[in-house]
Amino acid sequence: MPAHLTLSTGFSVLECNGKLLDLSPLTPPKVMGILNVTPDSFSDGGLFLSADNALQQAQQMVQEGAAVIDVGGESTRPGAEAVTEQAELDRVIPVIESIRENCDVIISIDTSKPGVMREAVKAGAGMINDVCALRAPGALQAASETGVPVCLMHMAGEPRTMQKNPEYVDVVQTVKSFLQERIACCEAAGISSDVLLVDPGFGFGKTIDHNLQLVKNLSEFADLGKPVLMGVSRKSSIGALLGRSANERLAGSIVMATLCCQYGARIIRAHDVAATVDAVKIYHAVTHADNMADEAHH
Ligand code: YH5
């Protein structure tokens, strides 16, 4: 049996602000659909139209099988500039309220700011996805007060500069130790051990080779005893390996996501929800194929 099935079956169902997220190994990995609400995602730029467009995108992703919608108002792409708390609130809060009113889905807030965490959960978010792993001043306290599950992601440096010259002696051990330390900080801050998720942060201060090592050794992160979330969708390492631009990376992203599942990921963060849901279903069917089934039917 693969290690991730024998070692990490402890977690199963997460309570996300009134909605349940079943992560038990008896069900396929879940897909988290990406919903960017940054001005550059919309040609018109108007806030009202943005909220409307965002709801339509969310509804589409829910129809395609997303279990979670990850709403982000601060671009964390390599090279991106920071945004003020008020600007981020203005972008994400109307979108979260609208999704909560219109869709039966768990909403994740992609933020590092304590004020945004608080307001987003009040507005209906059921999970916090923080690429800074609650390192911002006040973030541990804010997340603790909300009580919702938190995804702790590893990032070396900050988005503006993180891809300059990433270096590690051992990327897997460095990232694993970092996540272990953040888990300890969360527990010390009163965050329940069983609401934490971990993510090695594919593409965040890592070279292509670093990213490949993280995928190949993902079961090490599952060994932390928390559900593993992984985001590889359309990322530049996939582009570089294939020589493909962002809109040509679907097949590469799907294979990479499937491998992440094989190595123990329980949630896949993706732009292309329908194709990713197909992948996790096929992964699950093969993984749970019953060798005795033919005989039983005779
Ligand atoms: C993640 O992995 N990623 S934002 C560059 C791209 C394509 C996509 C150059 N938030 C993650 O999606 N949260 C982001 O093409 C995340 N894990 C978690 N937990 C970056 C992104 C992207 C960047």
PDB file of C-alpha atoms and ligand atoms in Angstrom:
ATOM      1  CA  MET A   1       0.000   0.000   0.000  1.00  0.00           C
ATOM      2  CA  PRO A   2       1.306   3.511  -0.758  1.00  0.00           C
ATOM      3  CA  ALA A   3       2.547   5.371   2.321  1.00  0.00           C
ATOM      4  CA  HIS A   4      -0.070   8.089   2.072  1.00  0.00           C
ATOM      5  CA  LEU A   5      -2.859   5.559   2.561  1.00  0.00           C
ATOM      6  CA  THR A   6      -1.317   3.867   5.567  1.00  0.00           C
ATOM      7  CA  LEU A   7       0.188   6.845   7.388  1.00  0.00           C
ATOM      8  CA  SER A   8      -2.200   9.714   6.888  1.00  0.00           C
ATOM      9  CA  THR A   9      -5.722   8.427   7.218  1.00  0.00           C
ATOM     10  CA  GLY A  10      -6.364  10.322  10.464  1.00  0.00           C
ATOM     11  CA  PHE A  11      -8.047  13.383   8.959  1.00  0.00           C
ATOM     12  CA  SER A  12     -11.352  13.113   7.197  1.00  0.00           C
ATOM     13  CA  VAL A  13     -13.976  15.818   7.442  1.00  0.00           C
ATOM     14  CA  LEU A  14     -13.232  19.518   7.955  1.00  0.00           C
ATOM     15  CA  GLU A  15     -15.887  21.901   9.234  1.00  0.00           C
ATOM     16  CA  CYS A  16     -15.706  25.077   7.160  1.00  0.00           C
ATOM     17  CA  ASN A  17     -18.032  27.745   8.579  1.00  0.00           C
ATOM     18  CA  GLY A  18     -21.065  25.454   8.502  1.00  0.00           C
ATOM     19  CA  LYS A  19     -20.148  23.405   5.410  1.00  0.00           C
ATOM     20  CA  LEU A  20     -18.340  20.068   5.479  1.00  0.00           C
ATOM     21  CA  LEU A  21     -15.290  19.194   3.391  1.00  0.00           C
ATOM     22  CA  ASP A  22     -14.762  15.428   3.196  1.00  0.00           C
ATOM     23  CA  LEU A  23     -11.069  14.673   2.710  1.00  0.00           C
ATOM     24  CA  SER A  24     -11.174  11.004   3.635  1.00  0.00           C
ATOM     25  CA  PRO A  25      -9.118   8.725   1.358  1.00  0.00           C
ATOM     26  CA  LEU A  26     -12.336   6.873   0.503  1.00  0.00           C
ATOM     27  CA  THR A  27     -13.391   9.859  -1.627  1.00  0.00           C
ATOM     28  CA  PRO A  28     -11.543  11.412  -4.601  1.00  0.00           C
ATOM     29  CA  PRO A  29      -9.231  14.349  -3.865  1.00  0.00           C
ATOM     30  CA  LYS A  30     -11.142  17.641  -3.921  1.00  0.00           C
ATOM     31  CA  VAL A  31     -10.701  20.441  -6.435  1.00  0.00           C
ATOM     32  CA  MET A  32     -10.324  24.055  -5.312  1.00  0.00           C
ATOM     33  CA  GLY A  33     -11.250  26.412  -8.164  1.00  0.00           C
ATOM     34  CA  ILE A  34      -9.219  29.619  -8.516  1.00  0.00           C
ATOM     35  CA  LEU A  35     -11.169  32.874  -8.577  1.00  0.00           C
ATOM     36  CA  ASN A  36      -8.943  35.900  -9.034  1.00  0.00           C
ATOM     37  CA  VAL A  37     -10.636  39.191  -8.254  1.00  0.00           C
ATOM     38  CA  THR A  38      -7.739  41.449  -9.129  1.00  0.00           C
ATOM     39  CA  PRO A  39      -8.386  44.344 -11.549  1.00  0.00           C
ATOM     40  CA  ASP A  40      -6.165  42.802 -14.227  1.00  0.00           C
ATOM     41  CA  SER A  41      -8.536  39.789 -14.359  1.00  0.00           C
ATOM     42  CA  PHE A  42     -11.266  41.993 -15.855  1.00  0.00           C
ATOM     43  CA  SER A  43     -11.128  44.040 -19.011  1.00  0.00           C
ATOM     44  CA  ASP A  44     -13.755  46.531 -17.784  1.00  0.00           C
ATOM     45  CA  GLY A  45     -12.194  47.031 -14.344  1.00  0.00           C
ATOM     46  CA  GLY A  46     -15.496  48.125 -12.754  1.00  0.00           C
ATOM     47  CA  LEU A  47     -16.055  46.739  -9.257  1.00  0.00           C
ATOM     48  CA  PHE A  48     -19.785  46.010  -9.635  1.00  0.00           C
ATOM     49  CA  LEU A  49     -19.293  44.241 -12.955  1.00  0.00           C
ATOM     50  CA  SER A  50     -16.351  42.409 -11.419  1.00  0.00           C
ATOM     51  CA  ALA A  51     -18.512  40.965  -8.637  1.00  0.00           C
ATOM     52  CA  ASP A  52     -21.100  39.878 -11.196  1.00  0.00           C
ATOM     53  CA  ASN A  53     -18.502  38.288 -13.458  1.00  0.00           C
ATOM     54  CA  ALA A  54     -16.873  36.626 -10.441  1.00  0.00           C
ATOM     55  CA  LEU A  55     -20.166  35.043  -9.368  1.00  0.00           C
ATOM     56  CA  GLN A  56     -20.696  33.635 -12.862  1.00  0.00           C
ATOM     57  CA  GLN A  57     -17.196  32.154 -12.847  1.00  0.00           C
ATOM     58  CA  ALA A  58     -17.814  30.665  -9.393  1.00  0.00           C
ATOM     59  CA  GLN A  59     -21.146  29.140 -10.487  1.00  0.00           C
ATOM     60  CA  GLN A  60     -19.460  27.614 -13.524  1.00  0.00           C
ATOM     61  CA  MET A  61     -16.706  26.074 -11.374  1.00  0.00           C
ATOM     62  CA  VAL A  62     -19.262  24.691  -8.888  1.00  0.00           C
ATOM     63  CA  GLN A  63     -21.181  23.116 -11.785  1.00  0.00           C
ATOM     64  CA  GLU A  64     -17.908  21.563 -12.945  1.00  0.00           C
ATOM     65  CA  GLY A  65     -17.399  19.951  -9.547  1.00  0.00           C
ATOM     66  CA  ALA A  66     -15.274  22.337  -7.467  1.00  0.00           C
ATOM     67  CA  ALA A  67     -15.649  21.620  -3.730  1.00  0.00           C
ATOM     68  CA  VAL A  68     -14.001  24.912  -2.782  1.00  0.00           C
ATOM     69  CA  ILE A  69     -13.736  28.317  -4.482  1.00  0.00           C
ATOM     70  CA  ASP A  70     -10.518  30.182  -3.617  1.00  0.00           C
ATOM     71  CA  VAL A  71     -11.177  33.922  -3.754  1.00  0.00           C
ATOM     72  CA  GLY A  72      -8.050  36.058  -4.053  1.00  0.00           C
ATOM     73  CA  GLY A  73      -7.800  39.837  -4.211  1.00  0.00           C
ATOM     74  CA  GLU A  74      -4.041  40.178  -3.994  1.00  0.00           C
ATOM     75  CA  SER A  75      -1.951  38.883  -6.857  1.00  0.00           C
ATOM     76  CA  THR A  76       0.745  36.579  -5.493  1.00  0.00           C
ATOM     77  CA  ARG A  77       2.215  35.838  -8.897  1.00  0.00           C
ATOM     78  CA  PRO A  78       5.976  36.215  -9.212  1.00  0.00           C
ATOM     79  CA  GLY A  79       6.836  39.912  -9.489  1.00  0.00           C
ATOM     80  CA  ALA A  80       3.444  41.152  -8.224  1.00  0.00           C
ATOM     81  CA  GLU A  81       3.206  44.316  -6.095  1.00  0.00           C
ATOM     82  CA  ALA A  82       1.458  44.491  -2.703  1.00  0.00           C
ATOM     83  CA  VAL A  83      -2.079  45.886  -2.347  1.00  0.00           C
ATOM     84  CA  THR A  84      -3.618  47.817   0.569  1.00  0.00           C
ATOM     85  CA  GLU A  85      -6.022  46.135   2.985  1.00  0.00           C
ATOM     86  CA  GLN A  86      -8.908  48.390   1.963  1.00  0.00           C
ATOM     87  CA  ALA A  87      -8.385  47.652  -1.739  1.00  0.00           C
ATOM     88  CA  GLU A  88      -8.295  43.935  -1.024  1.00  0.00           C
ATOM     89  CA  LEU A  89     -11.482  44.125   1.111  1.00  0.00           C
ATOM     90  CA  ASP A  90     -13.279  46.128  -1.600  1.00  0.00           C
ATOM     91  CA  ARG A  91     -12.453  43.411  -4.116  1.00  0.00           C
ATOM     92  CA  VAL A  92     -13.158  40.237  -2.166  1.00  0.00           C
ATOM     93  CA  ILE A  93     -15.995  40.959   0.300  1.00  0.00           C
ATOM     94  CA  PRO A  94     -18.770  41.621  -2.288  1.00  0.00           C
ATOM     95  CA  VAL A  95     -17.672  38.504  -4.183  1.00  0.00           C
ATOM     96  CA  ILE A  96     -17.692  36.296  -1.061  1.00  0.00           C
ATOM     97  CA  GLU A  97     -21.161  37.575  -0.067  1.00  0.00           C
ATOM     98  CA  SER A  98     -22.494  36.961  -3.544  1.00  0.00           C
ATOM     99  CA  ILE A  99     -21.098  33.406  -3.724  1.00  0.00           C
ATOM    100  CA  ARG A 100     -22.439  32.620  -0.257  1.00  0.00           C
ATOM    101  CA  GLU A 101     -25.913  33.793  -1.257  1.00  0.00           C
ATOM    102  CA  ASN A 102     -25.992  32.002  -4.596  1.00  0.00           C
ATOM    103  CA  CYS A 103     -23.860  28.832  -4.440  1.00  0.00           C
ATOM    104  CA  ASP A 104     -23.663  25.817  -2.156  1.00  0.00           C
ATOM    105  CA  VAL A 105     -19.852  25.689  -1.945  1.00  0.00           C
ATOM    106  CA  ILE A 106     -17.056  26.259   0.516  1.00  0.00           C
ATOM    107  CA  ILE A 107     -15.375  29.627   0.026  1.00  0.00           C
ATOM    108  CA  SER A 108     -11.670  29.972   0.740  1.00  0.00           C
ATOM    109  CA  ILE A 109     -10.092  33.400   1.220  1.00  0.00           C
ATOM    110  CA  ASP A 110      -6.631  33.681  -0.335  1.00  0.00           C
ATOM    111  CA  THR A 111      -5.038  36.356   1.850  1.00  0.00           C
ATOM    112  CA  SER A 112      -2.184  37.076   4.235  1.00  0.00           C
ATOM    113  CA  LYS A 113      -3.848  40.038   5.963  1.00  0.00           C
ATOM    114  CA  PRO A 114      -5.505  39.537   9.380  1.00  0.00           C
ATOM    115  CA  GLY A 115      -8.198  42.157   8.682  1.00  0.00           C
ATOM    116  CA  VAL A 116      -9.158  40.461   5.432  1.00  0.00           C
ATOM    117  CA  MET A 117      -9.274  37.043   7.153  1.00  0.00           C
ATOM    118  CA  ARG A 118     -11.715  38.364   9.778  1.00  0.00           C
ATOM    119  CA  GLU A 119     -14.019  40.188   7.353  1.00  0.00           C
ATOM    120  CA  ALA A 120     -13.961  37.358   4.807  1.00  0.00           C
ATOM    121  CA  VAL A 121     -15.036  34.751   7.369  1.00  0.00           C
ATOM    122  CA  LYS A 122     -17.784  37.124   8.621  1.00  0.00           C
ATOM    123  CA  ALA A 123     -18.951  37.443   5.007  1.00  0.00           C
ATOM    124  CA  GLY A 124     -19.106  33.650   4.597  1.00  0.00           C
ATOM    125  CA  ALA A 125     -15.636  32.275   3.890  1.00  0.00           C
ATOM    126  CA  GLY A 126     -15.070  28.820   5.391  1.00  0.00           C
ATOM    127  CA  MET A 127     -11.334  28.477   4.945  1.00  0.00           C
ATOM    128  CA  ILE A 128      -8.201  30.642   5.004  1.00  0.00           C
ATOM    129  CA  ASN A 129      -5.526  30.052   2.347  1.00  0.00           C
ATOM    130  CA  ASP A 130      -2.419  31.983   3.330  1.00  0.00           C
ATOM    131  CA  VAL A 131       0.672  31.874   1.123  1.00  0.00           C
ATOM    132  CA  CYS A 132       2.555  33.439   4.059  1.00  0.00           C
ATOM    133  CA  ALA A 133       1.456  30.681   6.484  1.00  0.00           C
ATOM    134  CA  LEU A 134       0.166  33.229   9.071  1.00  0.00           C
ATOM    135  CA  ARG A 135       3.551  34.971   9.429  1.00  0.00           C
ATOM    136  CA  ALA A 136       2.094  38.503   9.098  1.00  0.00           C
ATOM    137  CA  PRO A 137       1.762  40.340  12.432  1.00  0.00           C
ATOM    138  CA  GLY A 138      -1.640  39.495  13.939  1.00  0.00           C
ATOM    139  CA  ALA A 139      -2.440  36.735  11.447  1.00  0.00           C
ATOM    140  CA  LEU A 140      -2.142  33.836  13.924  1.00  0.00           C
ATOM    141  CA  GLN A 141      -4.517  35.621  16.306  1.00  0.00           C
ATOM    142  CA  ALA A 142      -7.001  36.509  13.544  1.00  0.00           C
ATOM    143  CA  ALA A 143      -7.085  32.993  12.111  1.00  0.00           C
ATOM    144  CA  SER A 144      -7.448  31.530  15.589  1.00  0.00           C
ATOM    145  CA  GLU A 145     -10.458  33.758  16.304  1.00  0.00           C
ATOM    146  CA  THR A 146     -12.259  32.781  13.101  1.00  0.00           C
ATOM    147  CA  GLY A 147     -12.002  29.054  13.914  1.00  0.00           C
ATOM    148  CA  VAL A 148     -12.037  28.030  10.230  1.00  0.00           C
ATOM    149  CA  PRO A 149      -9.495  25.647   8.629  1.00  0.00           C
ATOM    150  CA  VAL A 150      -6.209  27.208   7.501  1.00  0.00           C
ATOM    151  CA  CYS A 151      -3.907  26.188   4.673  1.00  0.00           C
ATOM    152  CA  LEU A 152      -0.276  26.957   5.544  1.00  0.00           C
ATOM    153  CA  MET A 153       1.857  27.407   2.417  1.00  0.00           C
ATOM    154  CA  HIS A 154       5.624  27.669   2.120  1.00  0.00           C
ATOM    155  CA  MET A 155       7.064  30.649   0.285  1.00  0.00           C
ATOM    156  CA  ALA A 156      10.736  31.626   0.249  1.00  0.00           C
ATOM    157  CA  GLY A 157      10.975  35.422   0.292  1.00  0.00           C
ATOM    158  CA  GLU A 158       8.131  37.582  -1.046  1.00  0.00           C
ATOM    159  CA  PRO A 159       6.314  37.557  -4.406  1.00  0.00           C
ATOM    160  CA  ARG A 160       8.122  40.600  -5.813  1.00  0.00           C
ATOM    161  CA  THR A 161      11.572  38.999  -5.540  1.00  0.00           C
ATOM    162  CA  MET A 162      11.138  35.298  -4.739  1.00  0.00           C
ATOM    163  CA  GLN A 163      12.152  33.969  -8.173  1.00  0.00           C
ATOM    164  CA  LYS A 164      15.458  35.900  -8.267  1.00  0.00           C
ATOM    165  CA  ASN A 165      17.810  33.151  -7.145  1.00  0.00           C
ATOM    166  CA  PRO A 166      16.168  30.393  -5.131  1.00  0.00           C
ATOM    167  CA  GLU A 167      18.711  28.168  -3.322  1.00  0.00           C
ATOM    168  CA  TYR A 168      18.247  25.290  -0.889  1.00  0.00           C
ATOM    169  CA  VAL A 169      20.580  22.616   0.474  1.00  0.00           C
ATOM    170  CA  ASP A 170      17.599  20.247   0.566  1.00  0.00           C
ATOM    171  CA  VAL A 171      14.356  21.802  -0.617  1.00  0.00           C
ATOM    172  CA  VAL A 172      12.117  19.000   0.698  1.00  0.00           C
ATOM    173  CA  GLN A 173      13.582  19.077   4.229  1.00  0.00           C
ATOM    174  CA  THR A 174      13.691  22.897   4.326  1.00  0.00           C
ATOM    175  CA  VAL A 175      10.046  23.212   3.308  1.00  0.00           C
ATOM    176  CA  LYS A 176       8.974  20.376   5.606  1.00  0.00           C
ATOM    177  CA  SER A 177      10.766  21.948   8.617  1.00  0.00           C
ATOM    178  CA  PHE A 178       9.205  25.313   7.809  1.00  0.00           C
ATOM    179  CA  LEU A 179       5.706  23.793   7.740  1.00  0.00           C
ATOM    180  CA  GLN A 180       6.407  21.882  10.958  1.00  0.00           C
ATOM    181  CA  GLU A 181       7.438  25.133  12.643  1.00  0.00           C
ATOM    182  CA  ARG A 182       4.329  26.950  11.370  1.00  0.00           C
ATOM    183  CA  ILE A 183       2.102  24.097  12.621  1.00  0.00           C
ATOM    184  CA  ALA A 184       3.719  24.476  16.067  1.00  0.00           C
ATOM    185  CA  CYS A 185       3.129  28.260  16.011  1.00  0.00           C
ATOM    186  CA  CYS A 186      -0.524  27.721  15.076  1.00  0.00           C
ATOM    187  CA  GLU A 187      -1.037  25.251  17.892  1.00  0.00           C
ATOM    188  CA  ALA A 188       0.674  27.631  20.353  1.00  0.00           C
ATOM    189  CA  ALA A 189      -1.725  30.371  19.191  1.00  0.00           C
ATOM    190  CA  GLY A 190      -4.709  28.164  20.039  1.00  0.00           C
ATOM    191  CA  ILE A 191      -5.529  26.993  16.507  1.00  0.00           C
ATOM    192  CA  SER A 192      -6.856  23.458  16.687  1.00  0.00           C
ATOM    193  CA  SER A 193      -4.416  20.937  15.245  1.00  0.00           C
ATOM    194  CA  ASP A 194      -7.125  19.340  13.130  1.00  0.00           C
ATOM    195  CA  VAL A 195      -8.080  22.426  11.133  1.00  0.00           C
ATOM    196  CA  LEU A 196      -4.627  22.791   9.544  1.00  0.00           C
ATOM    197  CA  LEU A 197      -3.661  21.928   5.961  1.00  0.00           C
ATOM    198  CA  VAL A 198      -0.193  22.149   4.428  1.00  0.00           C
ATOM    199  CA  ASP A 199       1.092  23.166   0.989  1.00  0.00           C
ATOM    200  CA  PRO A 200       4.762  23.136  -0.112  1.00  0.00           C
ATOM    201  CA  GLY A 201       4.151  26.144  -2.369  1.00  0.00           C
ATOM    202  CA  PHE A 202       4.958  24.977  -5.909  1.00  0.00           C
ATOM    203  CA  GLY A 203       6.496  27.958  -7.734  1.00  0.00           C
ATOM    204  CA  PHE A 204       7.003  30.177  -4.688  1.00  0.00           C
ATOM    205  CA  GLY A 205      10.754  30.864  -4.531  1.00  0.00           C
ATOM    206  CA  LYS A 206      11.684  27.617  -6.284  1.00  0.00           C
ATOM    207  CA  THR A 207      13.411  26.564  -9.478  1.00  0.00           C
ATOM    208  CA  ILE A 208      11.902  23.969 -11.833  1.00  0.00           C
ATOM    209  CA  ASP A 209      14.079  21.302 -10.222  1.00  0.00           C
ATOM    210  CA  HIS A 210      12.956  22.337  -6.724  1.00  0.00           C
ATOM    211  CA  ASN A 211       9.314  22.119  -7.810  1.00  0.00           C
ATOM    212  CA  LEU A 212       9.825  18.653  -9.305  1.00  0.00           C
ATOM    213  CA  GLN A 213      11.487  17.425  -6.108  1.00  0.00           C
ATOM    214  CA  LEU A 214       8.551  18.739  -4.059  1.00  0.00           C
ATOM    215  CA  VAL A 215       6.068  16.829  -6.224  1.00  0.00           C
ATOM    216  CA  LYS A 216       8.110  13.632  -6.230  1.00  0.00           C
ATOM    217  CA  ASN A 217       8.472  13.763  -2.427  1.00  0.00           C
ATOM    218  CA  LEU A 218       4.992  15.044  -1.623  1.00  0.00           C
ATOM    219  CA  SER A 219       4.324  12.018   0.630  1.00  0.00           C
ATOM    220  CA  GLU A 220       6.866  13.551   3.068  1.00  0.00           C
ATOM    221  CA  PHE A 221       4.421  16.423   3.530  1.00  0.00           C
ATOM    222  CA  ALA A 222       1.500  14.039   3.963  1.00  0.00           C
ATOM    223  CA  ASP A 223       3.578  12.539   6.791  1.00  0.00           C
ATOM    224  CA  LEU A 224       3.074  15.815   8.715  1.00  0.00           C
ATOM    225  CA  GLY A 225      -0.384  14.400   9.446  1.00  0.00           C
ATOM    226  CA  LYS A 226      -2.306  17.244   7.786  1.00  0.00           C
ATOM    227  CA  PRO A 227      -4.153  17.159   4.463  1.00  0.00           C
ATOM    228  CA  VAL A 228      -1.869  18.305   1.634  1.00  0.00           C
ATOM    229  CA  LEU A 229      -3.080  20.969  -0.787  1.00  0.00           C
ATOM    230  CA  MET A 230      -1.185  21.537  -4.027  1.00  0.00           C
ATOM    231  CA  GLY A 231      -1.402  24.241  -6.678  1.00  0.00           C
ATOM    232  CA  VAL A 232       0.396  23.568  -9.953  1.00  0.00           C
ATOM    233  CA  SER A 233      -2.182  24.837 -12.453  1.00  0.00           C
ATOM    234  CA  ARG A 234      -0.646  26.692 -15.447  1.00  0.00           C
ATOM    235  CA  LYS A 235       2.487  27.542 -13.461  1.00  0.00           C
ATOM    236  CA  SER A 236       5.665  28.612 -15.235  1.00  0.00           C
ATOM    237  CA  SER A 237       7.646  25.446 -14.380  1.00  0.00           C
ATOM    238  CA  ILE A 238       5.117  23.488 -16.436  1.00  0.00           C
ATOM    239  CA  GLY A 239       5.456  26.074 -19.197  1.00  0.00           C
ATOM    240  CA  ALA A 240       9.239  25.847 -19.101  1.00  0.00           C
ATOM    241  CA  LEU A 241       9.311  22.033 -19.154  1.00  0.00           C
ATOM    242  CA  LEU A 242       7.027  21.993 -22.205  1.00  0.00           C
ATOM    243  CA  GLY A 243       7.953  25.246 -23.932  1.00  0.00           C
ATOM    244  CA  ARG A 244       4.327  26.394 -23.671  1.00  0.00           C
ATOM    245  CA  SER A 245       2.642  29.715 -22.885  1.00  0.00           C
ATOM    246  CA  ALA A 246       0.081  30.065 -20.045  1.00  0.00           C
ATOM    247  CA  ASN A 247      -2.954  29.176 -22.201  1.00  0.00           C
ATOM    248  CA  GLU A 248      -1.293  25.990 -23.552  1.00  0.00           C
ATOM    249  CA  ARG A 249      -0.530  24.318 -20.219  1.00  0.00           C
ATOM    250  CA  LEU A 250      -3.733  22.348 -19.598  1.00  0.00           C
ATOM    251  CA  ALA A 251      -2.427  18.857 -20.369  1.00  0.00           C
ATOM    252  CA  GLY A 252       0.783  19.457 -18.421  1.00  0.00           C
ATOM    253  CA  SER A 253      -1.179  20.844 -15.477  1.00  0.00           C
ATOM    254  CA  ILE A 254      -3.514  17.828 -15.441  1.00  0.00           C
ATOM    255  CA  VAL A 255      -0.689  15.295 -15.465  1.00  0.00           C
ATOM    256  CA  MET A 256       1.133  17.219 -12.716  1.00  0.00           C
ATOM    257  CA  ALA A 257      -2.070  17.389 -10.626  1.00  0.00           C
ATOM    258  CA  THR A 258      -2.630  13.640 -11.079  1.00  0.00           C
ATOM    259  CA  LEU A 259       0.916  12.919  -9.913  1.00  0.00           C
ATOM    260  CA  CYS A 260       0.327  15.146  -6.891  1.00  0.00           C
ATOM    261  CA  CYS A 261      -2.697  12.981  -6.035  1.00  0.00           C
ATOM    262  CA  GLN A 262      -0.603   9.837  -6.460  1.00  0.00           C
ATOM    263  CA  TYR A 263       1.947  11.211  -4.000  1.00  0.00           C
ATOM    264  CA  GLY A 264      -0.686  12.154  -1.428  1.00  0.00           C
ATOM    265  CA  ALA A 265      -2.353  15.510  -2.220  1.00  0.00           C
ATOM    266  CA  ARG A 266      -5.978  15.693  -1.018  1.00  0.00           C
ATOM    267  CA  ILE A 267      -6.884  19.078  -2.531  1.00  0.00           C
ATOM    268  CA  ILE A 268      -5.827  20.351  -5.955  1.00  0.00           C
ATOM    269  CA  ARG A 269      -6.005  24.122  -6.583  1.00  0.00           C
ATOM    270  CA  ALA A 270      -6.740  24.697 -10.263  1.00  0.00           C
ATOM    271  CA  HIS A 271      -8.010  27.084 -12.933  1.00  0.00           C
ATOM    272  CA  ASP A 272      -9.456  24.350 -15.169  1.00  0.00           C
ATOM    273  CA  VAL A 273     -11.938  22.741 -12.815  1.00  0.00           C
ATOM    274  CA  ALA A 274     -13.764  20.361 -15.195  1.00  0.00           C
ATOM    275  CA  ALA A 275     -10.573  18.741 -16.482  1.00  0.00           C
ATOM    276  CA  THR A 276      -9.070  18.569 -12.980  1.00  0.00           C
ATOM    277  CA  VAL A 277     -12.205  16.912 -11.575  1.00  0.00           C
ATOM    278  CA  ASP A 278     -11.959  14.300 -14.360  1.00  0.00           C
ATOM    279  CA  ALA A 279      -8.326  13.692 -13.392  1.00  0.00           C
ATOM    280  CA  VAL A 280      -9.001  13.207  -9.661  1.00  0.00           C
ATOM    281  CA  LYS A 281     -11.900  10.857 -10.473  1.00  0.00           C
ATOM    282  CA  ILE A 282      -9.728   8.689 -12.726  1.00  0.00           C
ATOM    283  CA  TYR A 283      -6.907   8.776 -10.167  1.00  0.00           C
ATOM    284  CA  HIS A 284      -9.355   7.658  -7.470  1.00  0.00           C
ATOM    285  CA  ALA A 285     -10.926   4.905  -9.581  1.00  0.00           C
ATOM    286  CA  VAL A 286      -7.549   3.363 -10.414  1.00  0.00           C
ATOM    287  CA  THR A 287      -6.260   3.726  -6.845  1.00  0.00           C
ATOM    288  CA  HIS A 288      -9.293   1.962  -5.429  1.00  0.00           C
ATOM    289  CA  ALA A 289      -9.722  -0.652  -8.161  1.00  0.00           C
ATOM    290  CA  ASP A 290     -10.606  -3.893  -6.439  1.00  0.00           C
ATOM    291  CA  ASN A 291      -8.394  -6.807  -7.499  1.00  0.00           C
ATOM    292  CA  MET A 292     -10.993  -9.263  -6.207  1.00  0.00           C
ATOM    293  CA  ALA A 293     -13.977  -7.617  -7.945  1.00  0.00           C
ATOM    294  CA  ASP A 294     -13.977  -9.918 -11.023  1.00  0.00           C
ATOM    295  CA  GLU A 295     -13.907 -13.022  -8.897  1.00  0.00           C
ATOM    296  CA  ALA A 296     -16.713 -11.740  -6.663  1.00  0.00           C
ATOM    297  CA  HIS A 297     -18.969 -11.241  -9.690  1.00  0.00           C
ATOM    298  CA  HIS A 298     -18.521 -14.871 -10.868  1.00  0.00           C
TER     299      HIS A 298
HETATM  300  C1  YH5 B   1      -0.582  27.542  -4.372  1.00  0.00           C
HETATM  301  O1  YH5 B   1       0.182  26.839  -5.044  1.00  0.00           O
HETATM  302  N1  YH5 B   1      -0.695  29.627  -5.843  1.00  0.00           N
HETATM  303  S1  YH5 B   1      -1.267  32.155  -6.690  1.00  0.00           S
HETATM  304  C2  YH5 B   1       1.698  31.865 -11.823  1.00  0.00           C
HETATM  305  C3  YH5 B   1       1.138  31.227 -12.926  1.00  0.00           C
HETATM  306  C4  YH5 B   1      -0.013  30.492 -12.788  1.00  0.00           C
HETATM  307  C5  YH5 B   1      -0.625  30.413 -11.549  1.00  0.00           C
HETATM  308  C6  YH5 B   1       2.892  31.902 -14.369  1.00  0.00           C
HETATM  309  N2  YH5 B   1      -2.007  30.775  -4.491  1.00  0.00           N
HETATM  310  C7  YH5 B   1      -0.982  28.857  -4.758  1.00  0.00           C
HETATM  311  O2  YH5 B   1      -1.779  30.328  -9.009  1.00  0.00           O
HETATM  312  N3  YH5 B   1      -2.284  29.081  -2.753  1.00  0.00           N
HETATM  313  C8  YH5 B   1      -1.324  30.782  -5.638  1.00  0.00           C
HETATM  314  O3  YH5 B   1       1.676  31.278 -14.193  1.00  0.00           O
HETATM  315  C9  YH5 B   1      -1.804  29.564  -3.923  1.00  0.00           C
HETATM  316  N4  YH5 B   1      -1.072  27.090  -3.178  1.00  0.00           N
HETATM  317  C10 YH5 B   1      -1.903  27.831  -2.395  1.00  0.00           C
HETATM  318  N5  YH5 B   1      -2.337  27.306  -1.248  1.00  0.00           N
HETATM  319  C11 YH5 B   1      -0.145  31.691  -7.993  1.00  0.00           C
HETATM  320  C12 YH5 B   1      -0.758  30.981  -9.126  1.00  0.00           C
HETATM  321  C13 YH5 B   1      -0.090  31.074 -10.448  1.00  0.00           C
HETATM  322  C14 YH5 B   1       1.080  31.803 -10.605  1.00  0.00           C
END
